[in-house]
Amino acid sequence: MSTPISRPAILVLGGTGKVGSRIVRQLSSYDTNHLVLVASRNANNASSSSQSQQQSEDADKVRHVHFDWDNTDTWSNPFSALPAGTTLSAVYIIAPGSLNAETLMNTFVDFARERGVRRFVLQSASCIEAGGVLMGKVHAYLRELGQRGQVEWAVLRPTWFQQNFAEQENHLKSIREESKLYSATGDGKIPWVNADDIAAVAVRALTDRDPPNTEYLVLGPELLSYGDIASILSEVLGRRIVHVDLTAAELEERLQRFGMPEDYSHMMSALDISIKNGSENRTNDVVLAVTGSAPKKFKDFAESVKEVWGTGGRA
Ligand SMILES: NC(=O)c1ccc[n+]([C@@H]2O[C@H](COP(=O)([O-])OP(=O)(O)OC[C@H]3O[C@@H](n4cnc5c(N)ncnc54)[C@H](OP(=O)(O)O)[C@@H]3O)[C@@H](O)[C@H]2O)c1
């Protein structure tokens, strides 16, 4: 008698965020047999607040689960949400928005491995090398486990997202209400990447039969400074958008006003200063090579979402 084949499930931590939500959408619209588990601290709210997305989801393909990195009692929820005959085969890991979470994340990797998860795909960042701060420690741990043949793994290291301007409150509000963009990046350039493209790379890493066992530096197609972004937005919106170049201290103070903890705001301002000094000044062909599609340009993205920026206050 042959053993019945188990249906694979994929858990997307941070499944309501900029990249996670797009991974869920892409996975659930694919013609695959996967069940997608969408993890969030507000699983119930997520069900009602993302109704239009939910309507397009096939209920048999997507389930929402309550998961909070800071409450280990919730870590088993994805496993208990699995219907009979389903196995959690892969997890997409997005860190909580706090510093010092790496030990917690590695502990969850072990927790999931003990329950049979084989593949882990981590979302890190272009500015973090394996072994570096935060997700860098998780990156190094996955690579080490992979070298011992104990997991299949991939680490995505995306640069800054185009969607930050439309979905992140600090930028969204300042464009909409003041026609201004604030950073401490000076004339430093960034290869802004679209979250749809990051999600497409992630979907391949989660579902390809052969495990990637590698890292991907996920970059967009053009190098643009915040000043360049402001010029493109001005053209798209038909009103003048201005980049205000702040000092590191001014940026930290501003981010804290948006509720960011002091230590995190300090790290974010240090990242802006490194961009000013050229740290993000490169592009590559990873999106095209992995997905077969060219990465999206910022102007096309801006055109597609321009309503979110309203008619705004004039600068
Ligand atoms: N934005 C960028 O430009 C950029 C660039 C490179 C790398 N990254 C990295 O990507 C990651 C996500 O950033 P993002 O901008 O995409 O954030 P985001 O859109 O705000 O998504 C964050 C996700 O994490 C979940 N989350 C936060 N705290 C949690 C907790 N304690 N327990 C469980 N879930 C939690 C949130 O879900 P709920 O609130 O629903 O629980 C949300 O789905 C970060 O590690 C960031 O460093 C970001």
XYZ file of N, CA, C and O in Angstrom, residues 48-208:
644
model
N -10.676 40.806 8.882
C -11.691 41.763 8.469
C -11.092 42.952 7.730
O -11.670 43.469 6.797
N -9.862 43.413 8.168
C -9.345 44.644 7.570
C -8.843 44.441 6.145
O -8.816 45.368 5.364
N -8.437 43.234 5.788
C -7.953 43.037 4.422
C -9.005 42.263 3.628
O -8.700 41.286 2.973
N -10.246 42.769 3.741
C -11.351 42.022 3.154
C -11.223 41.804 1.648
O -11.474 40.711 1.162
N -10.771 42.881 0.923
C -10.735 42.725 -0.531
C -9.718 41.660 -0.921
O -9.947 40.873 -1.815
N -8.583 41.654 -0.132
C -7.599 40.615 -0.416
C -8.210 39.250 -0.092
O -8.069 38.305 -0.855
N -8.916 39.194 1.041
C -9.503 37.930 1.470
C -10.470 37.386 0.438
O -10.510 36.193 0.190
N -11.270 38.334 -0.157
C -12.267 37.861 -1.104
C -11.613 37.163 -2.288
O -12.164 36.237 -2.855
N -10.388 37.670 -2.637
C -9.742 37.057 -3.791
C -8.997 35.776 -3.381
O -8.475 35.066 -4.199
N -8.898 35.558 -2.054
C -8.225 34.349 -1.606
C -9.202 33.182 -1.598
O -10.338 33.322 -1.183
N -8.722 32.060 -2.009
C -9.497 30.845 -1.919
C -9.376 30.362 -0.471
O -8.282 30.141 0.030
N -10.530 30.223 0.227
C -10.501 29.871 1.648
C -9.754 28.565 1.897
O -9.163 28.362 2.949
N -9.747 27.697 0.917
C -9.061 26.427 1.067
C -7.542 26.599 0.908
O -6.769 25.713 1.240
N -7.146 27.771 0.410
C -5.719 27.986 0.139
C -5.034 28.829 1.208
O -3.811 28.808 1.333
N -5.819 29.644 1.946
C -5.213 30.595 2.889
C -5.887 30.502 4.251
O -7.111 30.487 4.342
N -5.072 30.449 5.322
C -5.616 30.516 6.683
C -4.835 31.539 7.483
O -3.613 31.620 7.342
N -5.537 32.309 8.317
C -4.878 33.329 9.140
C -4.626 32.771 10.544
O -5.521 32.178 11.140
N -3.411 32.987 11.049
C -3.091 32.467 12.385
C -2.493 33.572 13.246
O -1.720 34.415 12.767
N -2.869 33.537 14.529
C -2.331 34.520 15.468
C -0.914 34.112 15.848
O -0.672 32.995 16.323
N 0.038 35.028 15.631
C 1.436 34.741 15.954
C 2.081 36.022 16.448
O 1.984 37.067 15.800
N 2.723 35.928 17.617
C 3.435 37.095 18.158
C 4.811 36.621 18.600
O 4.934 35.750 19.469
N 5.840 37.191 17.985
C 7.210 36.803 18.352
C 7.416 36.896 19.866
O 8.131 36.095 20.461
N 6.802 37.894 20.481
C 7.045 38.162 21.901
C 6.197 37.298 22.826
O 6.310 37.425 24.046
N 5.343 36.461 22.282
C 4.522 35.577 23.115
C 4.701 34.145 22.606
O 4.017 33.706 21.670
N 5.619 33.418 23.250
C 5.974 32.090 22.740
C 4.791 31.110 22.792
O 4.812 30.100 22.096
N 3.763 31.456 23.584
C 2.560 30.597 23.603
C 1.889 30.560 22.224
O 1.140 29.628 21.921
N 2.123 31.589 21.396
C 1.463 31.646 20.078
C 2.260 30.890 19.003
O 1.782 30.740 17.883
N 3.476 30.464 19.334
C 4.333 29.860 18.306
C 3.784 28.545 17.773
O 4.088 28.151 16.641
N 2.976 27.862 18.610
C 2.454 26.565 18.141
C 1.189 26.743 17.288
O 0.727 25.782 16.655
N 0.615 27.970 17.272
C -0.648 28.181 16.530
C -0.584 27.730 15.067
O -1.522 27.092 14.578
N 0.491 28.071 14.335
C 0.527 27.623 12.928
C 0.448 26.107 12.799
O -0.151 25.603 11.839
N 1.024 25.413 13.762
C 1.038 23.945 13.670
C -0.342 23.385 13.999
O -0.817 22.452 13.361
N -1.008 24.013 15.002
C -2.342 23.484 15.337
C -3.384 23.907 14.301
O -4.470 23.320 14.246
N -3.050 24.903 13.462
C -4.006 25.330 12.429
C -3.975 24.435 11.193
O -4.791 24.592 10.275
N -3.028 23.493 11.175
C -2.892 22.649 9.975
C -4.018 21.619 9.894
O -4.229 20.871 10.858
N -4.735 21.570 8.783
C -5.742 20.514 8.633
C -5.063 19.146 8.533
O -3.874 19.073 8.194
N -5.836 18.105 8.812
C -5.293 16.748 8.700
C -4.732 16.534 7.289
O -5.286 17.040 6.309
N -3.637 15.836 7.226
C -3.051 15.523 5.920
C -2.193 16.653 5.363
O -1.801 16.630 4.200
N -1.920 17.681 6.200
C -1.112 18.818 5.740
C 0.168 18.884 6.566
O 0.146 18.650 7.769
N 1.271 19.215 5.917
C 2.562 19.324 6.607
C 3.152 20.696 6.353
O 3.197 21.145 5.211
N 3.625 21.331 7.423
C 4.284 22.634 7.243
C 5.679 22.393 6.687
O 6.537 21.842 7.369
N 5.857 22.791 5.425
C 7.113 22.439 4.761
C 8.100 23.601 4.737
O 9.310 23.383 4.687
N 7.597 24.841 4.763
C 8.508 25.977 4.647
C 7.975 27.166 5.434
O 6.766 27.339 5.574
N 8.908 27.974 5.935
C 8.536 29.179 6.693
C 9.269 30.370 6.105
O 10.480 30.307 5.852
N 8.533 31.477 5.876
C 9.156 32.750 5.505
C 9.276 33.561 6.788
O 8.285 33.783 7.494
N 10.487 34.002 7.100
C 10.727 34.664 8.391
C 10.937 36.164 8.193
O 11.847 36.585 7.477
N 10.077 36.946 8.846
C 10.274 38.397 8.916
C 10.443 38.756 10.392
O 9.650 38.318 11.240
N 11.471 39.513 10.689
C 11.804 39.833 12.078
C 10.759 40.758 12.692
O 10.117 41.528 11.979
N 10.615 40.706 14.037
C 9.790 41.733 14.683
C 10.529 43.072 14.613
O 11.735 43.091 14.415
N 9.812 44.154 14.780
C 10.436 45.481 14.650
C 11.147 45.923 15.912
O 10.897 47.024 16.402
N 11.993 45.062 16.477
C 12.742 45.453 17.673
C 14.173 44.941 17.547
O 14.431 43.976 16.827
N 15.090 45.613 18.255
C 16.473 45.144 18.232
C 16.592 43.926 19.157
O 15.707 43.647 19.955
N 17.676 43.202 19.046
C 17.971 42.048 19.928
C 16.985 40.898 19.785
O 16.738 40.183 20.751
N 16.390 40.715 18.605
C 15.420 39.626 18.435
C 16.068 38.374 17.847
O 15.402 37.369 17.635
N 17.374 38.421 17.593
C 17.996 37.309 16.865
C 17.937 35.987 17.632
O 17.713 34.929 17.039
N 18.104 36.039 18.978
C 18.072 34.797 19.754
C 16.679 34.182 19.679
O 16.513 32.976 19.470
N 15.676 35.083 19.799
C 14.283 34.651 19.705
C 14.026 33.967 18.355
O 13.398 32.902 18.268
N 14.538 34.574 17.294
C 14.296 34.045 15.948
C 14.987 32.688 15.754
O 14.401 31.757 15.191
N 16.218 32.570 16.248
C 16.906 31.276 16.125
C 16.200 30.206 16.951
O 16.127 29.037 16.544
N 15.650 30.618 18.097
C 14.903 29.656 18.926
C 13.667 29.178 18.167
O 13.318 27.993 18.202
N 13.021 30.107 17.447
C 11.844 29.689 16.665
C 12.252 28.745 15.530
O 11.527 27.786 15.221
N 13.392 28.991 14.915
C 13.865 28.079 13.857
C 13.980 26.666 14.425
O 13.491 25.690 13.820
N 14.555 26.549 15.605
C 14.689 25.215 16.227
C 13.318 24.630 16.580
O 13.069 23.442 16.373
N 12.441 25.491 17.099
C 11.081 25.072 17.459
C 10.378 24.480 16.221
O 9.756 23.418 16.283
N 10.519 25.158 15.089
C 9.859 24.705 13.854
C 10.536 23.450 13.299
O 9.869 22.533 12.806
N 11.859 23.399 13.398
C 12.581 22.193 12.915
C 12.129 20.956 13.679
O 11.925 19.892 13.102
N 11.977 21.133 15.015
C 11.541 19.986 15.836
C 10.162 19.494 15.407
O 9.803 18.346 15.648
N 9.394 20.390 14.783
C 8.042 20.014 14.339
C 8.015 19.690 12.847
O 6.953 19.691 12.218
N 9.180 19.471 12.266
C 9.248 18.916 10.913
C 9.468 19.890 9.770
O 9.517 19.487 8.614
N 9.590 21.206 10.089
C 9.815 22.161 8.988
C 11.217 21.968 8.437
O 12.195 21.847 9.180
N 11.301 21.928 7.122
C 12.580 21.634 6.481
C 13.204 22.896 5.854
O 14.401 23.069 5.867
N 12.355 23.787 5.294
C 12.917 24.934 4.560
C 12.599 26.264 5.251
O 11.470 26.502 5.661
N 13.618 27.117 5.363
C 13.463 28.437 5.968
C 13.984 29.495 4.998
O 15.098 29.374 4.490
N 13.154 30.506 4.744
C 13.581 31.626 3.901
C 13.480 32.883 4.766
O 12.411 33.224 5.271
N 14.615 33.518 4.955
C 14.697 34.678 5.854
C 14.732 35.974 5.053
O 15.455 36.070 4.061
N 13.955 36.963 5.517
C 14.075 38.301 4.931
C 15.043 39.108 5.794
O 14.737 39.459 6.926
N 16.214 39.362 5.244
C 17.181 40.216 5.942
C 17.206 41.564 5.228
O 16.149 42.059 4.830
N 18.348 42.134 5.030
C 18.433 43.461 4.383
C 19.766 43.583 3.661
O 20.753 42.962 4.065
N 19.769 44.423 2.618
C 20.989 44.581 1.813
C 22.173 45.036 2.661
O 23.311 44.700 2.375
N 21.877 45.796 3.727
C 22.961 46.374 4.527
C 23.469 45.414 5.606
O 24.362 45.769 6.367
N 22.893 44.210 5.689
C 23.303 43.281 6.761
C 23.934 42.023 6.161
O 23.283 41.258 5.448
N 25.202 41.831 6.479
C 25.919 40.631 6.012
C 25.611 39.453 6.946
O 25.219 39.667 8.098
N 25.855 38.242 6.468
C 25.740 37.052 7.345
C 26.642 37.257 8.556
O 27.792 37.670 8.406
N 26.096 37.001 9.753
C 26.877 37.164 10.978
C 26.809 38.566 11.550
O 27.249 38.804 12.666
N 26.224 39.511 10.778
C 26.095 40.889 11.256
C 24.966 41.016 12.268
O 24.452 40.021 12.778
N 24.570 42.252 12.529
C 23.547 42.488 13.556
C 22.203 41.872 13.148
O 21.999 41.500 11.987
N 21.296 41.805 14.099
C 19.898 41.405 13.877
C 19.773 40.139 13.018
O 20.269 39.095 13.375
N 19.130 40.306 11.828
C 18.891 39.139 10.971
C 20.204 38.509 10.488
O 20.215 37.360 10.033
N 21.311 39.249 10.574
C 22.609 38.692 10.184
C 22.962 37.457 10.999
O 23.566 36.501 10.502
N 22.560 37.467 12.273
C 22.839 36.308 13.148
C 21.964 35.115 12.735
O 22.398 33.964 12.787
N 20.741 35.391 12.325
C 19.822 34.316 11.890
C 20.312 33.774 10.546
O 20.301 32.564 10.313
N 20.765 34.674 9.679
C 21.354 34.295 8.395
C 22.502 33.293 8.628
O 22.537 32.205 8.030
N 23.408 33.663 9.538
C 24.568 32.795 9.798
C 24.120 31.441 10.356
O 24.679 30.394 9.997
N 23.074 31.465 11.205
C 22.598 30.212 11.820
C 21.994 29.294 10.753
O 22.295 28.091 10.717
N 21.181 29.873 9.864
C 20.560 29.047 8.808
C 21.640 28.460 7.895
O 21.579 27.289 7.500
N 22.620 29.289 7.559
C 23.700 28.813 6.679
C 24.460 27.658 7.335
O 24.770 26.654 6.697
N 24.707 27.822 8.637
C 25.423 26.774 9.381
C 24.595 25.469 9.409
O 25.118 24.383 9.143
N 23.299 25.599 9.699
C 22.435 24.403 9.702
C 22.395 23.780 8.313
O 22.402 22.551 8.162
N 22.376 24.625 7.303
C 22.340 24.147 5.919
C 23.612 23.390 5.573
O 23.573 22.333 4.919
N 24.744 23.919 6.025
C 26.024 23.245 5.737
C 26.067 21.864 6.387
O 26.713 20.957 5.895
N 25.343 21.740 7.533
C 25.276 20.425 8.192
C 24.165 19.553 7.609
O 23.862 18.485 8.118
N 23.474 20.059 6.578
C 22.412 19.286 5.935
C 21.149 19.194 6.782
O 20.296 18.335 6.553
N 20.997 20.120 7.749
C 19.849 20.025 8.663
C 18.661 20.884 8.235
O 17.562 20.710 8.756
N 18.890 21.825 7.325
C 17.774 22.605 6.763
C 18.056 22.909 5.290
O 19.195 22.822 4.833
N 16.986 23.283 4.584
C 17.108 23.934 3.278
C 16.881 25.418 3.563
O 16.024 25.757 4.381
N 17.606 26.297 2.906
C 17.515 27.694 3.316
C 17.743 28.660 2.157
O 18.317 28.295 1.115
N 17.281 29.894 2.386
C 17.640 31.018 1.525
C 17.516 32.272 2.378
O 16.719 32.314 3.319
N 18.328 33.253 2.068
C 18.214 34.557 2.735
C 18.070 35.615 1.657
O 18.872 35.677 0.724
N 16.991 36.415 1.761
C 16.799 37.541 0.851
C 17.351 38.789 1.535
O 17.025 39.056 2.701
N 18.197 39.508 0.817
C 18.735 40.766 1.361
C 18.283 41.914 0.452
O 19.031 42.394 -0.387
N 17.006 42.330 0.615
C 16.509 43.400 -0.243
C 17.036 44.768 0.189
O 17.303 44.994 1.362
N 17.156 45.651 -0.778
C 17.448 47.051 -0.467
C 16.142 47.736 -0.050
O 15.129 47.077 0.199
N 16.117 49.047 -0.035
C 14.956 49.807 0.445
C 13.783 49.667 -0.524
O 13.968 49.629 -1.732
N 12.577 49.583 0.053
C 11.391 49.276 -0.754
C 10.774 50.535 -1.364
O 10.614 51.544 -0.680
N 10.326 50.438 -2.612
C 9.550 51.520 -3.239
C 8.282 51.782 -2.422
O 7.837 52.913 -2.259
N 7.703 50.711 -1.876
C 6.426 50.816 -1.152
C 6.542 51.626 0.138
O 5.513 52.036 0.690
N 7.764 51.871 0.629
C 7.876 52.679 1.853
C 7.174 54.024 1.691
O 6.598 54.551 2.639
N 7.210 54.579 0.486
C 6.626 55.906 0.265
C 5.098 55.885 0.279
O 4.464 56.918 0.471
N 4.523 54.718 0.053
C 3.056 54.625 -0.022
C 2.450 53.909 1.175
O 1.276 54.093 1.468
N 3.254 53.096 1.870
C 2.675 52.247 2.925
C 3.308 52.483 4.294
O 2.913 51.853 5.258
N 4.294 53.366 4.371
C 4.940 53.634 5.652
C 4.527 55.020 6.097
O 4.724 55.993 5.358
N 3.966 55.095 7.325
C 3.274 56.315 7.734
C 4.130 57.578 7.634
O 3.655 58.628 7.190
N 5.416 57.486 8.022
C 6.226 58.710 8.036
C 6.326 59.330 6.644
O 6.119 60.548 6.479
N 6.592 58.515 5.614
C 6.696 59.067 4.249
C 5.319 59.407 3.681
O 5.131 60.457 3.064
N 4.373 58.511 3.881
C 3.034 58.705 3.301
C 2.446 60.038 3.762
O 1.962 60.840 2.962
N 2.523 60.264 5.070
C 1.943 61.486 5.654
C 2.651 62.741 5.152
O 2.011 63.736 4.824
N 3.986 62.701 5.094
C 4.711 63.927 4.732
C 4.511 64.265 3.252
O 4.455 65.434 2.880
N 4.371 63.238 2.410
C 4.111 63.530 0.988
C 2.694 64.073 0.857
O 2.457 65.092 0.199
N 1.746 63.387 1.507
C 0.339 63.753 1.351
C 0.051 65.136 1.940
O -0.614 65.951 1.321
N 0.592 65.382 3.143
C 0.185 66.593 3.864
C 1.126 67.776 3.697
O 0.728 68.921 3.844
N 2.440 67.492 3.401
C 3.396 68.611 3.320
C 4.088 68.692 1.972
O 4.879 69.594 1.740
N 3.853 67.709 1.100
C 4.588 67.598 -0.166
C 6.098 67.574 0.081
O 6.883 68.182 -0.658
N 6.491 66.865 1.157
C 7.913 66.784 1.501
C 8.325 65.340 1.791
O 7.505 64.531 2.230
N 9.602 65.087 1.558
C 10.217 63.802 1.901
C 11.378 64.109 2.827
O 12.157 65.020 2.543
N 11.514 63.380 3.917
C 12.595 63.642 4.865
C 13.553 62.451 4.900
O 13.132 61.294 4.950
N 14.860 62.735 4.889
C 15.860 61.685 5.111
C 17.154 62.359 5.556
O 17.259 63.593 5.545
N 18.134 61.536 5.915
C 19.466 62.080 6.206
C 20.461 61.486 5.209
O 21.621 61.262 5.515
N 19.959 61.197 4.008
C 20.786 60.489 3.011
C 21.537 61.427 2.058
O 22.287 60.948 1.197
N 21.311 62.743 2.169
C 21.982 63.680 1.259
C 21.691 63.331 -0.192
O 20.533 63.125 -0.577
N 22.760 63.231 -0.988
C 22.596 62.865 -2.405
C 22.871 61.380 -2.632
O 23.009 60.936 -3.779
N 22.953 60.599 -1.547
C 23.248 59.166 -1.673
C 22.171 58.460 -2.485
O 20.989 58.777 -2.383
N 22.583 57.487 -3.276
C 21.638 56.792 -4.176
C 21.310 55.395 -3.655
O 22.123 54.759 -2.990
N 20.093 54.946 -4.036
C 19.564 53.645 -3.592
C 18.937 52.951 -4.804
O 18.218 53.600 -5.572
N 19.150 51.649 -4.966
C 18.467 50.924 -6.064
C 17.085 50.431 -5.598
O 16.842 49.232 -5.501
N 16.168 51.360 -5.307
C 14.843 51.065 -4.738
C 14.219 49.840 -5.404
O 14.116 49.777 -6.632
N 13.757 48.901 -4.581
C 13.182 47.668 -5.141
C 11.689 47.613 -4.819
O 11.241 48.103 -3.780
N 10.928 47.009 -5.726
C 9.485 46.885 -5.531
C 9.200 45.631 -4.705
O 9.755 44.560 -4.973
N 8.299 45.764 -3.714
C 7.985 44.621 -2.835
C 7.396 43.443 -3.618
O 7.542 42.283 -3.204
N 6.733 43.712 -4.751
C 6.234 42.603 -5.593
C 7.414 41.761 -6.102
O 7.307 40.535 -6.206
N 8.506 42.442 -6.445
C 9.677 41.716 -6.953
C 10.361 40.917 -5.852
O 10.827 39.791 -6.080
N 10.399 41.497 -4.644
C 10.987 40.744 -3.513
C 10.130 39.496 -3.264
O 10.642 38.387 -3.089
N 8.808 39.697 -3.276
C 7.890 38.572 -3.038
C 8.068 37.491 -4.103
O 8.026 36.291 -3.798
N 8.287 37.910 -5.336
C 8.448 36.921 -6.417
C 9.717 36.087 -6.202
O 9.711 34.860 -6.429
N 10.781 36.732 -5.735
C 12.011 35.984 -5.425
C 11.732 35.031 -4.255
O 12.133 33.859 -4.265
N 10.993 35.543 -3.258
C 10.682 34.724 -2.078
C 9.864 33.493 -2.455
O 10.128 32.384 -1.958
N 8.894 33.682 -3.344
C 8.036 32.551 -3.744
C 8.876 31.463 -4.403
O 8.702 30.272 -4.124
N 9.812 31.863 -5.230
C 10.696 30.862 -5.851
C 11.512 30.136 -4.771
O 11.641 28.918 -4.795
N 12.041 30.917 -3.828
C 12.882 30.308 -2.788
C 12.067 29.354 -1.910
O 12.585 28.344 -1.435
N 10.788 29.671 -1.717
C 9.945 28.825 -0.866
C 9.459 27.564 -1.575
O 9.225 26.537 -0.938
N 9.275 27.657 -2.894
C 8.571 26.567 -3.584
C 9.417 25.761 -4.574
O 8.996 24.678 -4.974
N 10.556 26.302 -5.014
C 11.349 25.534 -5.989
C 11.726 24.173 -5.401
O 12.027 24.065 -4.216
